[in-house]
Short mmCIF file of C-alpha atoms in Angstrom, two decimals:
data_model
loop_
_atom_site.label_atom_id
_atom_site.label_comp_id
_atom_site.label_asym_id
_atom_site.label_seq_id
_atom_site.Cartn_x
_atom_site.Cartn_y
_atom_site.Cartn_z
CA MET V 809 26.72 -60.37 -27.19
CA ARG V 810 25.37 -57.59 -29.43
CA PRO V 811 27.83 -55.11 -31.06
CA SER V 812 26.75 -52.29 -28.74
CA GLN V 813 27.37 -54.50 -25.71
CA ARG V 814 30.82 -55.46 -27.04
CA ARG V 815 31.74 -51.78 -27.45
CA MET V 816 30.64 -51.00 -23.89
CA HIS V 817 32.59 -54.00 -22.59
CA ARG V 818 35.77 -52.85 -24.41
CA GLN V 819 35.31 -49.30 -23.11
CA LYS V 820 35.12 -50.58 -19.53
CA GLN V 821 38.41 -52.46 -20.04
CA ILE V 822 40.28 -49.31 -21.13
CA LYS V 823 42.19 -47.95 -18.16
CA VAL V 824 43.10 -44.32 -17.85
CA MET V 825 46.89 -44.04 -17.97
CA LYS V 826 48.34 -42.43 -14.87
CA ARG V 827 51.52 -40.38 -14.54
CA ILE V 828 53.67 -38.87 -11.83
CA ALA V 829 56.05 -35.98 -12.38
CA ILE V 830 58.55 -34.93 -9.76
CA ILE V 831 59.92 -31.47 -10.49
CA LEU V 832 63.08 -30.42 -8.65
CA THR V 833 65.13 -27.23 -8.72
CA LYS V 834 68.18 -27.81 -10.88
CA ASN V 835 70.59 -26.41 -8.28
CA LEU V 836 70.12 -29.40 -5.93
CA ASN V 837 73.09 -31.77 -5.74
CA LYS V 838 72.39 -35.42 -6.60
CA GLY V 839 72.02 -36.52 -3.00
CA ALA V 840 69.62 -33.72 -2.10
CA ALA V 841 67.64 -34.27 -5.32
CA ALA V 842 67.29 -37.99 -4.55
CA ASN V 843 66.21 -37.20 -0.99
CA VAL V 844 63.58 -34.66 -2.03
CA ALA V 845 62.24 -37.02 -4.73
CA ALA V 846 62.02 -39.89 -2.23
CA LEU V 847 60.18 -37.73 0.33
CA LEU V 848 57.69 -36.49 -2.26
CA MET V 849 57.09 -39.99 -3.65
CA GLY V 850 56.55 -41.35 -0.14
CA GLN V 851 53.90 -38.73 0.58
CA ALA V 852 52.24 -39.34 -2.79
CA ALA V 853 52.14 -43.09 -2.10
CA LEU V 854 50.30 -42.45 1.15
CA GLN V 855 47.75 -40.12 -0.44
CA VAL V 856 47.29 -41.98 -3.75
CA PRO V 857 47.46 -45.64 -2.69
CA ASP V 858 47.06 -47.10 -6.18
CA ILE V 859 50.49 -45.75 -7.23
CA TYR V 860 51.95 -49.08 -6.11
CA ASN V 861 50.55 -52.58 -6.22
CA SER V 862 49.89 -53.90 -2.72
CA GLN V 863 52.58 -56.56 -3.16
CA PRO V 864 56.05 -56.30 -4.73
CA VAL V 865 56.61 -58.27 -7.92
CA PRO V 866 59.05 -61.23 -7.72
CA ASP V 867 61.38 -62.08 -10.56
CA ARG V 868 62.31 -65.64 -11.53
CA ASP V 869 65.13 -65.65 -8.97
CA GLY V 870 62.74 -64.69 -6.19
CA ASN V 871 64.02 -61.12 -5.80
CA LEU V 872 61.26 -58.63 -5.07
CA HIS V 873 60.88 -55.56 -7.29
CA ALA V 874 59.02 -52.30 -6.71
CA ALA V 875 55.50 -52.65 -8.06
CA ILE V 876 54.84 -49.13 -9.31
CA ARG V 877 51.78 -48.71 -11.50
CA TYR V 878 52.21 -45.11 -12.68
CA SER V 879 54.68 -43.86 -15.24
CA THR V 880 57.10 -41.63 -13.30
CA VAL V 881 59.37 -38.90 -14.62
CA LEU V 882 61.85 -36.55 -12.93
CA LEU V 883 61.98 -33.03 -14.30
CA GLU V 884 63.94 -29.90 -13.44
CA ALA V 885 62.90 -26.32 -12.83
CA ASN V 886 65.15 -23.28 -13.08
CA GLY V 887 64.69 -22.39 -9.41
CA ALA V 888 62.35 -21.79 -6.50
CA GLU V 889 60.47 -19.01 -8.30
CA SER V 890 59.72 -21.32 -11.22
CA LEU V 891 58.43 -23.97 -8.80
CA LEU V 892 56.37 -21.41 -6.92
CA ASN V 893 54.74 -20.26 -10.17
CA PHE V 894 54.04 -23.89 -11.01
CA VAL V 895 52.46 -24.55 -7.59
CA ASN V 896 50.11 -21.61 -8.12
CA ARG V 897 49.35 -22.71 -11.69
CA ILE V 898 48.47 -26.23 -10.51
CA LYS V 899 45.92 -24.83 -8.05
CA ALA V 900 44.40 -22.49 -10.65
CA GLU V 901 44.46 -24.57 -13.84
CA PHE V 902 44.94 -28.23 -12.93
CA SER V 903 42.90 -28.80 -9.78
CA THR V 904 42.29 -32.45 -10.69
CA LEU V 905 45.96 -33.24 -10.08
CA THR V 906 47.24 -34.31 -6.69
CA SER V 907 50.31 -32.33 -5.66
CA PHE V 908 52.72 -31.92 -2.75
CA VAL V 909 55.56 -29.47 -2.19
CA PHE V 910 58.85 -29.84 -0.31
CA SER V 911 60.93 -26.84 0.71
CA GLN V 912 64.33 -25.63 1.85
CA THR V 913 62.79 -25.28 5.31
CA GLY V 914 61.99 -29.00 5.30
CA GLN V 915 65.51 -29.82 4.12
CA GLY V 916 66.97 -27.98 7.08
CA LEU V 917 64.92 -29.72 9.76
CA HIS V 918 66.12 -33.25 10.52
CA ASN V 919 64.07 -35.39 12.90
CA ALA V 920 62.15 -32.31 14.07
CA PHE V 921 58.63 -32.93 12.77
CA GLU V 922 56.87 -30.70 15.33
CA GLN V 923 59.15 -27.79 14.43
CA TYR V 924 58.55 -28.52 10.74
CA GLN V 925 54.78 -28.41 11.28
CA ALA V 926 55.04 -25.12 13.17
CA GLU V 927 57.23 -23.54 10.47
CA LEU V 928 54.78 -24.57 7.72
CA ALA V 929 51.80 -23.20 9.63
CA ASN V 930 53.42 -19.79 10.03
CA LYS V 931 54.97 -19.20 6.60
CA THR V 932 53.81 -18.90 3.02
CA THR V 933 55.02 -21.29 0.34
CA ALA V 934 57.24 -18.52 -1.03
CA GLU V 935 58.83 -17.98 2.40
CA LEU V 936 59.49 -21.72 2.74
CA ILE V 937 61.34 -21.71 -0.65
CA PRO V 938 60.14 -24.74 -2.61
CA VAL V 939 62.78 -27.16 -3.90
CA GLY V 940 60.46 -29.84 -5.27
CA ILE V 941 56.89 -30.65 -6.16
CA ILE V 942 55.21 -33.86 -7.18
CA VAL V 943 52.08 -34.02 -9.31
CA ALA V 944 50.03 -37.14 -9.97
CA GLY V 945 46.99 -37.77 -12.11
CA ASP V 946 45.91 -38.79 -15.55
CA ASP V 947 48.75 -38.94 -18.05
CA ALA V 948 47.50 -36.26 -20.45
CA THR V 949 46.87 -33.70 -17.69
CA VAL V 950 50.26 -34.25 -16.03
CA ARG V 951 51.98 -33.94 -19.42
CA GLN V 952 50.08 -30.74 -20.19
CA ALA V 953 50.87 -29.22 -16.80
CA THR V 954 54.59 -30.07 -16.89
CA LYS V 955 55.45 -29.55 -20.57
CA LYS V 956 57.64 -26.50 -19.91
CA PHE V 957 60.08 -28.46 -17.71
CA SER V 958 62.97 -30.51 -19.05
CA LEU V 959 64.15 -33.96 -17.95
CA LEU V 960 66.36 -33.93 -14.87
CA LYS V 961 70.03 -34.24 -15.81
#
C-alpha cells in the first residue's frame, strides 16, 4: 500500500465523535427532571437510531448493560425563557443538530396523547413553556451550542 493510500485508509477509520446534551430547567425536582430527560432521550433514540447499539452489552456475569454510543451530558438552564432562546438559537445557528423540546404542557397531560397533540398544534413553543430540550450531533457542534449551560446539579 502506497503512503497516500495508507493516509486515506486511516482517514476512513476516523469516526466523528457524537454527543447528546439534555438541557433542563433548574427548577425541576429530581423526579420531574429524570422523567423529562427519559422522555427526550426516548424520542431521540427513535429519530437517531445509531445512539444505541442494536443489542445491549453483556458483562462477564451475563447482566445486560445499556449500549449507548454517544457521549451524553445533562445540563441546566435558568428557566423556560433561557430554553426558549436556546431553541430559537438552535434553529438559526445550529441547524445540523437534531433537537426535541418537552414542555410544561406535556408534563401535565398523562396518558392523553391526542390531547397533547392538539395542544401542541394550537400553541407556540413559548405558550407551551419548555422545561427541557435535547440536542444531538457531532461533538464539537453540540459543545459549541451548549457551552453557556452548566452541568445539572
